[in-house]
Coordinates of C-alpha atoms and ligand atoms in Angstrom, one line a residue:
M1 CA 0.9 -18.8 9.4
F2 CA 4.5 -18.0 9.0
A3 CA 5.6 -17.8 5.4
F4 CA 8.6 -20.0 5.0
A5 CA 7.6 -23.5 4.9
K6 CA 10.4 -25.9 6.0
G7 CA 12.0 -27.5 3.0
S8 CA 9.7 -25.7 0.5
A9 CA 11.2 -25.2 -2.9
G10 CA 10.9 -21.4 -3.0
S11 CA 12.2 -20.6 0.4
R12 CA 15.6 -19.4 1.7
L13 CA 14.3 -19.4 5.3
A14 CA 12.8 -22.5 6.8
A15 CA 10.2 -22.3 9.6
P16 CA 11.6 -22.8 13.0
D17 CA 11.7 -26.4 14.0
A18 CA 10.4 -27.8 17.3
A19 CA 13.5 -26.5 19.1
G20 CA 12.9 -23.0 17.5
V21 CA 16.0 -23.3 15.2
A22 CA 15.6 -22.3 11.7
T23 CA 17.7 -23.6 8.9
P24 CA 18.6 -21.7 5.7
A25 CA 17.4 -23.3 2.4
A26 CA 18.7 -22.6 -1.0
A27 CA 16.3 -20.4 -3.1
P28 CA 14.9 -17.0 -2.4
A29 CA 11.6 -16.8 -0.5
Q30 CA 8.6 -16.3 -2.5
R31 CA 5.0 -16.4 -1.4
A32 CA 2.8 -15.4 -4.3
G33 CA 0.0 -12.8 -3.8
A34 CA -3.3 -13.7 -2.3
S35 CA -6.9 -12.6 -3.2
L36 CA -8.7 -10.1 -1.2
D37 CA -12.4 -9.7 -0.8
L38 CA -14.3 -6.9 0.9
E39 CA -18.0 -8.0 0.8
D40 CA -20.5 -5.2 1.3
V41 CA -18.4 -3.8 4.2
S42 CA -19.7 -1.0 6.4
L43 CA -18.1 0.6 9.4
S44 CA -19.6 2.8 12.0
V45 CA -18.0 4.0 15.2
P46 CA -19.5 5.8 18.2
N47 CA -19.0 9.5 18.6
E48 CA -20.5 12.3 20.7
A49 CA -23.7 12.4 18.6
G50 CA -24.3 8.6 18.6
T51 CA -22.5 6.9 15.7
V52 CA -20.6 8.1 12.7
E53 CA -20.5 6.1 9.5
I54 CA -17.0 5.7 8.1
L55 CA -17.6 3.2 5.3
R56 CA -20.7 2.3 3.6
S57 CA -21.2 -0.8 1.5
V58 CA -17.7 -1.2 0.2
S59 CA -17.3 -4.1 -2.1
L60 CA -13.9 -4.8 -3.6
R61 CA -12.6 -8.0 -5.1
V62 CA -8.8 -8.1 -5.7
V63 CA -7.3 -11.1 -7.5
A64 CA -4.0 -12.6 -6.3
G65 CA -1.1 -10.6 -7.6
E66 CA -3.2 -7.7 -8.6
F67 CA -1.9 -4.0 -8.0
V68 CA -4.8 -1.8 -6.8
C69 CA -4.4 1.9 -6.0
L70 CA -7.0 3.5 -3.7
L71 CA -7.4 7.1 -4.7
G72 CA -9.7 9.6 -2.9
P73 CA -9.9 12.7 -0.8
S74 CA -9.1 12.9 2.9
G75 CA -11.5 11.1 5.0
S76 CA -12.7 8.8 2.2
G77 CA -11.8 5.7 4.3
K78 CA -8.7 4.6 2.4
S79 CA -6.6 4.0 5.6
T80 CA -9.6 2.3 7.3
I81 CA -9.8 -0.1 4.4
L82 CA -6.1 -1.0 4.9
N83 CA -6.8 -1.4 8.7
L84 CA -9.6 -3.8 8.0
I85 CA -7.5 -5.9 5.7
A86 CA -4.7 -5.9 8.1
G87 CA -7.0 -7.2 10.7
L88 CA -6.5 -4.1 13.0
S89 CA -10.3 -3.3 13.0
K90 CA -13.4 -5.2 12.1
P91 CA -16.3 -4.1 10.0
T92 CA -19.7 -3.4 11.6
V93 CA -21.3 -5.1 8.6
G94 CA -19.9 -7.4 5.9
R95 CA -16.8 -9.6 5.5
V96 CA -13.2 -9.1 4.8
R97 CA -11.4 -12.2 3.5
T98 CA -7.9 -12.9 2.3
A99 CA -7.2 -16.1 0.2
E100 CA -10.9 -17.0 0.7
V101 CA -10.5 -17.0 4.6
D102 CA -12.1 -14.5 7.0
V103 CA -9.6 -12.1 8.4
A104 CA -9.7 -12.7 12.1
G105 CA -6.8 -10.3 13.2
P106 CA -3.3 -9.3 12.1
G107 CA -1.2 -12.0 10.4
L108 CA 2.2 -12.3 8.8
D109 CA 0.6 -12.9 5.4
R110 CA -0.2 -9.1 5.4
A111 CA 2.3 -6.3 5.9
I112 CA 1.9 -2.5 6.0
V113 CA 4.2 0.2 4.9
F114 CA 3.3 3.7 6.2
Q115 CA 3.9 7.2 5.0
D116 CA 6.6 7.6 7.7
A117 CA 8.9 4.7 7.5
A118 CA 8.4 3.8 11.1
L119 CA 11.7 2.0 11.2
F120 CA 13.0 1.5 14.8
P121 CA 15.5 4.4 15.3
W122 CA 17.6 2.5 17.7
L123 CA 18.2 -0.4 15.2
S124 CA 20.5 -0.4 12.2
L125 CA 18.8 -1.0 8.8
R126 CA 19.9 -4.6 8.8
D127 CA 18.5 -5.1 12.3
N128 CA 15.2 -3.4 11.4
V129 CA 14.8 -5.8 8.4
E130 CA 15.7 -8.8 10.6
F131 CA 13.4 -7.7 13.5
P132 CA 10.2 -9.5 12.4
L133 CA 12.3 -12.6 11.6
K134 CA 13.8 -12.6 15.1
L135 CA 10.3 -12.3 16.6
Q136 CA 9.5 -15.5 14.6
G137 CA 12.6 -17.3 16.1
H138 CA 14.7 -17.7 13.0
A139 CA 18.3 -18.3 13.5
A140 CA 20.9 -15.6 12.9
A141 CA 22.3 -17.2 9.7
A142 CA 18.9 -17.4 8.0
R143 CA 18.0 -13.9 9.1
A144 CA 21.3 -12.5 7.8
A145 CA 20.8 -14.2 4.5
R146 CA 17.2 -12.9 4.1
S147 CA 18.2 -9.3 5.2
E148 CA 21.0 -9.3 2.6
E149 CA 18.7 -10.5 -0.1
L150 CA 16.1 -7.8 0.7
L151 CA 18.5 -4.9 1.2
R152 CA 20.1 -5.8 -2.2
Q153 CA 16.7 -5.8 -3.7
V154 CA 16.0 -2.3 -2.7
H155 CA 19.6 -1.3 -3.4
L156 CA 20.5 -0.5 0.2
W157 CA 23.0 -3.3 1.1
R158 CA 25.9 -0.8 1.2
F159 CA 24.0 1.0 4.0
A160 CA 23.0 -2.1 6.1
G161 CA 24.8 -0.9 9.1
R162 CA 23.4 2.7 9.1
F163 CA 20.8 3.8 11.5
P164 CA 17.5 5.5 10.3
H165 CA 18.6 9.0 11.1
E166 CA 21.7 8.5 8.9
L167 CA 19.5 7.8 5.8
S168 CA 17.5 10.0 3.5
G169 CA 13.7 9.8 3.5
G170 CA 13.7 7.8 0.2
M171 CA 16.2 5.3 1.7
R172 CA 14.1 5.0 4.8
Q173 CA 11.0 4.2 2.8
R174 CA 13.0 1.6 0.8
G175 CA 14.2 0.1 4.1
A176 CA 10.6 0.0 5.3
I177 CA 9.6 -1.9 2.2
A178 CA 12.5 -4.4 2.7
R179 CA 11.3 -4.9 6.3
A180 CA 7.7 -5.4 5.2
L181 CA 8.8 -8.0 2.7
A182 CA 11.0 -9.8 5.3
T183 CA 8.3 -12.3 6.4
D184 CA 7.3 -12.9 2.7
P185 CA 3.7 -11.6 3.0
A186 CA 1.2 -12.5 0.3
V187 CA -0.4 -8.9 0.6
L188 CA 1.5 -5.6 0.9
L189 CA -0.5 -2.7 2.1
M190 CA 1.0 0.7 1.4
D191 CA -0.5 3.8 2.9
E192 CA 0.8 6.9 1.0
P193 CA 4.3 5.5 1.3
F194 CA 5.9 8.3 -0.8
A195 CA 3.7 11.2 0.2
A196 CA 6.6 12.8 2.2
L197 CA 9.2 12.5 -0.5
D198 CA 10.2 15.0 -3.3
A199 CA 8.9 14.4 -6.7
Q200 CA 12.0 12.9 -8.2
T201 CA 12.7 10.5 -5.4
R202 CA 9.0 9.5 -5.5
E203 CA 9.3 8.7 -9.3
I204 CA 12.3 6.5 -8.6
L205 CA 10.6 4.7 -5.8
Q206 CA 7.5 4.1 -7.9
G207 CA 9.7 2.3 -10.4
E208 CA 11.3 0.4 -7.6
V209 CA 7.8 -0.8 -6.3
E210 CA 6.7 -1.8 -9.8
R211 CA 9.9 -3.8 -10.2
I212 CA 9.6 -5.5 -6.9
W213 CA 5.9 -6.2 -7.6
S214 CA 6.8 -7.7 -10.9
A215 CA 9.5 -9.9 -9.4
T216 CA 7.4 -11.1 -6.5
R217 CA 3.7 -10.9 -7.7
K218 CA 2.6 -9.9 -4.3
T219 CA -1.0 -8.5 -4.1
I220 CA -0.5 -4.7 -3.4
I221 CA -3.0 -2.2 -2.2
F222 CA -1.5 1.1 -2.5
V223 CA -3.1 4.3 -1.1
T224 CA -2.3 7.7 -2.7
H225 CA -3.7 11.2 -3.2
N226 CA -1.7 11.5 -6.3
V227 CA -3.6 10.7 -9.5
R228 CA -0.6 10.2 -11.7
E229 CA 1.1 7.9 -9.2
A230 CA -2.0 5.8 -9.0
V231 CA -2.3 5.4 -12.8
R232 CA 1.4 4.7 -13.2
L233 CA 1.4 1.9 -10.7
A234 CA -2.1 0.3 -10.7
D235 CA -3.7 -2.5 -12.6
R236 CA -6.9 -0.9 -11.3
V237 CA -7.5 2.5 -9.7
V238 CA -10.4 2.5 -7.2
L239 CA -11.7 5.9 -6.7
M240 CA -13.3 6.6 -3.3
G241 CA -15.7 9.2 -2.1
T242 CA -16.2 10.7 1.3
R243 CA -19.0 11.1 3.9
P244 CA -19.3 8.2 4.3
G245 CA -16.4 6.5 2.7
R246 CA -17.5 4.6 -0.4
V247 CA -16.3 3.3 -3.8
L248 CA -17.3 5.8 -6.6
H249 CA -15.7 4.4 -9.6
E250 CA -13.1 1.9 -10.8
E251 CA -10.7 2.5 -13.7
R252 CA -8.7 -0.4 -15.2
V253 CA -5.2 0.6 -16.4
D254 CA -4.3 -1.7 -19.3
L255 CA -0.9 -0.2 -20.1
P256 CA 2.3 -2.1 -20.7
R257 CA 4.8 -2.4 -17.9
P258 CA 7.3 -1.2 -16.9
R259 CA 5.7 2.2 -17.2
A260 CA 8.0 5.2 -17.4
A261 CA 7.4 8.2 -15.2
N262 CA 6.8 10.5 -18.3
D263 CA 4.8 7.9 -20.4
A264 CA 2.3 9.9 -22.4
R265 CA -0.4 7.2 -22.1
V266 CA -0.1 7.4 -18.2
S267 CA -0.6 11.2 -18.6
A268 CA -3.6 10.8 -20.8
L269 CA -5.3 8.3 -18.5
A270 CA -4.4 10.3 -15.4
N271 CA -6.1 13.4 -17.1
G272 CA -9.2 11.4 -17.6
V273 CA -9.2 10.1 -14.0
A274 CA -8.6 13.6 -12.7
R275 CA -11.6 15.0 -14.7
R276 CA -13.8 12.3 -13.3
I277 CA -12.6 13.2 -9.7
A278 CA -13.3 16.9 -10.4
S279 CA -16.8 16.0 -11.5
E280 CA -17.4 13.6 -8.5
V281 CA -16.1 16.2 -6.1
E282 CA -18.4 18.7 -7.7
K283 CA -21.3 16.3 -7.5
V284 CA -20.8 15.6 -3.8
A285 CA -20.4 19.3 -3.1
R286 CA -23.8 20.0 -4.9
E287 CA -25.4 17.3 -3.0
E288 CA -24.2 18.6 0.3
A289 CA -24.8 22.3 -0.4
D290 CA -28.1 23.7 0.6
D291 CA -28.2 26.4 -2.1
A292 CA -26.9 27.0 -5.6
W293 CA -23.2 25.8 -5.9
V294 CA -20.5 26.6 -8.3
A295 CA -17.5 24.4 -8.0
P296 CA -14.2 26.4 -7.7
G297 CA -12.2 25.8 -11.0
A298 CA -15.1 23.9 -12.5
H299 CA -14.4 25.2 -15.9
G300 CA -11.0 23.5 -16.7
P301 CA -10.0 19.8 -16.7
G302 CA -8.5 18.4 -13.5
D303 CA -4.8 18.5 -13.1
P304 CA -3.4 14.9 -12.9
R305 CA -0.4 16.1 -11.0
R306 CA -2.5 17.5 -8.2
Q307 CA -2.7 16.0 -4.8
L308 CA -6.2 15.1 -3.6
G309 CA -5.3 17.1 -0.6
R310 CA -6.8 17.2 2.9
G311 CA -10.0 19.1 3.0
I312 CA -11.3 18.5 -0.5
Ligands
ATP401 N1 -11.4 4.7 15.0 C1 -12.0 5.8 14.6 N2 -12.9 6.5 15.3 C2 -13.5 7.6 14.9 N3 -13.3 8.0 13.6 C3 -12.5 7.3 12.8 C4 -11.8 6.2 13.2 N4 -11.1 5.7 12.2 C5 -11.3 6.6 11.2 N5 -12.2 7.5 11.6 C6 -12.7 8.6 10.7 O1 -13.1 8.0 9.5 C7 -12.9 8.8 8.4 C8 -11.9 8.1 7.4 O2 -10.6 8.0 7.9 P1 -9.4 7.5 7.1 O3 -8.3 7.7 8.0 O4 -9.6 6.0 6.7 O5 -9.5 8.3 5.7 P2 -8.4 8.4 4.6 O6 -9.1 8.3 3.3 O7 -7.2 7.5 4.8 O8 -7.9 9.9 4.8 P3 -6.4 10.6 4.5 O9 -6.4 10.8 3.0 O10 -6.4 11.9 5.2 O11 -5.4 9.7 5.1 C9 -12.2 10.0 8.9 O12 -13.3 11.0 9.0 C10 -11.6 9.7 10.3 O13 -11.7 10.8 11.1
MG402 MG1 -5.2 7.8 5.3

């Protein structure tokens, strides 16, 4: 399952040999993105009242190398979908497949980046990036070459010896992205990775992710509450609804790349998506309300900069 096939043309790291010794190869590692399929996936879990339905009939086909953003209110099952793809949980009904193979559990072909970088505080940035490679038994020289390559890619090479508490939030998230890429996954799962960052740092990191994606052609599933972020980054925005979590709408984003943070076309499309969200939220509220309902703020268009915050 490990990414770096021995002697493969596109690999800096070779797989450990029988003696567990890895040898560095010449070119940078590159495993292209893999397809993902959620086929009519439902998930229910037990609760005090019996069971609670978390996802209902979610079908999503992602082609290899596609950049998909999941956008939706709190509780719509976005993180649950990432967990299913990561193999951390299993659907009650339906299938989850990557590269046409059923997901049986976690694997190095899929990596997750969380909102809080989750770098190990007791390890330097370099050692954090090398950690998954060490677990795989790769030799020090190969690990060092790979961590240098990745830390240069996220512009953190100069800080390789620093510990997480010595880095800014944006630097920690870039470090987490480098660590996620260390094993050269085919699929990168990103769960609100920039939610805790200030707006400017966030925009810079959006540009970084787009650049890394363009260079590596990984398949990326990126969860966000931010409409503009979704439209700026995605080939396709998948809008989720809640109670139970389900897909409400998909919007293809056929805008040229790289996309600037202030691109007017991004703004226009984000406005359209925000309006749709406003009407979906209102529709759900009407369905759930047992008497006449007027959605708050229902008179104006949605604001694309808004966060689809908790509790919507
Ligand atoms: N293992 C579990 N047991 C019980 N309930 C769960 C479990 N996992 C998720 N849930 C519930 O399922 C729903 C969807 O959760 P999930 O975390 O996927 O939503 P989300 O869209 O990622 O929300 P947020 O935007 O707040 O991160 C929530 O109501 C959550 O409480
Ligand atoms: Mg979540």
